[in-house]
XYZ file of C-alpha atoms in Angstrom:
181
model
C 0.000 0.000 0.000
C 1.010 3.636 -0.475
C 0.940 6.422 2.103
C 1.341 10.185 1.918
C 3.698 12.173 4.122
C 1.011 12.331 6.831
C 0.791 8.518 6.839
C -2.664 8.505 5.206
C -3.345 5.644 2.845
C -3.494 6.722 -0.801
C -6.522 5.151 -2.489
C -7.200 7.717 -5.216
C -5.567 8.063 -8.637
C -5.951 10.841 -11.218
C -5.045 9.995 -14.795
C -4.720 12.596 -17.527
C -5.769 10.856 -20.735
C -4.882 13.729 -23.091
C -3.236 17.132 -23.230
C -5.750 18.346 -25.834
C -8.714 20.585 -25.068
C -11.551 22.064 -27.088
C -11.454 25.337 -25.079
C -8.758 27.950 -24.454
C -9.664 29.149 -20.954
C -7.772 32.297 -20.040
C -6.427 30.865 -16.776
C -5.402 27.537 -18.260
C -4.008 27.949 -21.754
C -2.595 30.664 -23.981
C -4.946 31.781 -26.746
C -2.735 30.183 -29.407
C -2.726 26.873 -27.507
C 0.299 24.871 -26.422
C 2.640 22.518 -28.250
C 0.820 19.187 -28.183
C 2.429 15.887 -27.375
C 2.848 13.445 -30.220
C 0.295 10.625 -30.125
C 3.043 8.109 -29.434
C 4.045 10.113 -26.332
C 0.625 9.699 -24.725
C -0.234 6.515 -22.891
C -2.239 4.061 -24.963
C -5.445 2.813 -23.371
C -3.851 -0.595 -22.779
C -1.046 1.098 -20.828
C -3.529 3.091 -18.757
C -5.511 -0.037 -17.913
C -2.354 -2.004 -17.092
C -1.158 0.793 -14.805
C -4.512 0.891 -12.989
C -4.410 -2.885 -12.568
C -0.995 -2.480 -10.955
C -2.191 0.463 -8.847
C -5.062 -1.540 -7.346
C -2.479 -4.004 -6.004
C -1.097 -1.003 -4.107
C -4.456 0.032 -2.632
C -6.001 2.278 -5.316
C -9.821 2.078 -5.251
C -10.856 5.333 -6.915
C -9.888 6.676 -10.340
C -10.570 10.100 -11.865
C -10.011 10.688 -15.576
C -8.825 14.173 -16.499
C -7.087 15.961 -19.338
C -6.831 18.432 -21.089
C -10.404 17.542 -21.892
C -10.905 13.774 -21.596
C -13.950 13.742 -23.879
C -11.859 14.797 -26.887
C -9.854 11.553 -26.630
C -11.131 9.107 -29.229
C -12.458 5.916 -27.666
C -12.915 7.377 -24.179
C -16.138 5.410 -23.611
C -14.264 2.173 -24.302
C -11.551 3.164 -21.827
C -14.194 3.849 -19.175
C -15.660 0.395 -19.809
C -12.261 -1.276 -19.443
C -11.447 0.577 -16.225
C -14.877 -0.052 -14.709
C -14.419 -3.780 -15.314
C -11.478 -3.812 -12.885
C -13.109 -5.394 -9.855
C -11.211 -3.417 -7.211
C -12.248 -0.007 -8.566
C -15.041 1.300 -6.344
C -15.444 4.741 -7.901
C -14.727 5.964 -11.427
C -15.183 9.656 -12.140
C -14.232 12.260 -14.721
C -13.450 15.960 -14.710
C -14.700 17.598 -17.906
C -15.567 20.998 -19.275
C -18.928 19.474 -20.229
C -18.941 20.738 -23.826
C -19.226 17.221 -25.314
C -20.995 15.551 -22.401
C -24.440 15.800 -23.981
C -23.208 13.508 -26.756
C -21.772 10.757 -24.545
C -23.261 11.083 -21.047
C -25.517 8.037 -21.349
C -22.800 5.947 -23.001
C -20.324 6.864 -20.240
C -22.783 5.823 -17.540
C -23.543 2.566 -19.334
C -19.789 1.944 -19.635
C -19.400 2.299 -15.856
C -18.624 5.949 -15.101
C -20.084 6.868 -11.704
C -19.935 10.659 -11.576
C -18.590 13.844 -13.140
C -17.067 17.149 -12.117
C -17.882 19.849 -14.650
C -15.778 22.991 -14.945
C -18.029 26.048 -15.257
C -16.832 29.410 -13.983
C -19.985 31.413 -14.638
C -23.581 31.112 -15.851
C -23.298 34.388 -17.756
C -23.216 33.568 -21.492
C -20.959 36.474 -22.441
C -18.481 35.929 -19.632
C -18.395 32.187 -20.296
C -17.442 32.857 -23.917
C -14.868 35.432 -22.790
C -13.259 33.136 -20.178
C -13.182 30.081 -22.457
C -12.358 32.164 -25.543
C -14.810 30.207 -27.662
C -17.054 27.991 -25.578
C -20.824 27.880 -25.784
C -22.401 27.632 -22.354
C -25.509 26.038 -23.903
C -23.429 22.940 -24.670
C -22.370 22.746 -21.016
C -25.968 23.132 -19.844
C -27.013 20.314 -22.191
C -24.106 18.277 -20.817
C -25.265 18.822 -17.232
C -28.774 17.718 -18.187
C -27.426 14.651 -20.024
C -25.346 13.709 -16.972
C -28.408 14.055 -14.743
C -30.590 11.995 -17.102
C -27.894 9.324 -17.329
C -27.669 9.022 -13.543
C -24.105 10.277 -13.174
C -24.220 11.345 -9.556
C -23.252 13.461 -7.838
C -22.610 16.121 -10.444
C -20.118 18.615 -9.055
C -19.303 22.011 -10.513
C -15.722 23.297 -10.455
C -15.324 27.077 -10.550
C -12.170 29.155 -10.755
C -12.633 32.548 -9.158
C -11.228 35.140 -11.536
C -12.512 38.303 -9.953
C -16.041 37.870 -11.284
C -18.525 40.285 -9.687
C -20.182 39.009 -6.505
C -23.541 38.907 -8.269
C -22.153 36.591 -10.926
C -20.723 34.192 -8.334
C -24.050 34.281 -6.473
C -25.877 33.477 -9.732
C -23.634 30.414 -10.223
C -24.230 29.349 -6.629
C -27.989 29.730 -7.041
C -27.879 27.839 -10.355
C -26.138 24.938 -8.618
C -28.378 24.944 -5.550
C -31.576 24.884 -7.650
C -30.306 21.863 -9.592
C -28.752 19.911 -6.728
C -25.259 20.357 -8.131
């Protein structure tokens, strides 16, 4: 088993499945993007699954898939299915910007994903587009609804505070409270 410096058992693993993203959030990436890794420099799905199988022998029980944006990785639903079939994994989650979630939410749940964290820094359409440099908040809202319909639960919202006005933060808080997010 593995322990942190405070002697707590480590049971949680985060795996970045891609460095690519379909947004260019101001706090995350330069407008022109970043140099991307070559495909052969990114772990193949078989390598990810093999690593998780090894990690469970060391006490890992929870896995979170991240990126970049994990939903831009081709075959992500298949990877979720393979990971969820590992008997020792008790919780499989994903952090996503939600843009593509409406297309694959049900398939991800069927494949064995338990829950999602969705990055959304505002509910204001104009500010969302400004922060993400090109994102459409309507896609995220459809993604949240698809996750709810699919039974991905709980749905958590990640927000980076960037000096948004208090009213805008309150609007996001109210949005989440009304929807049980």
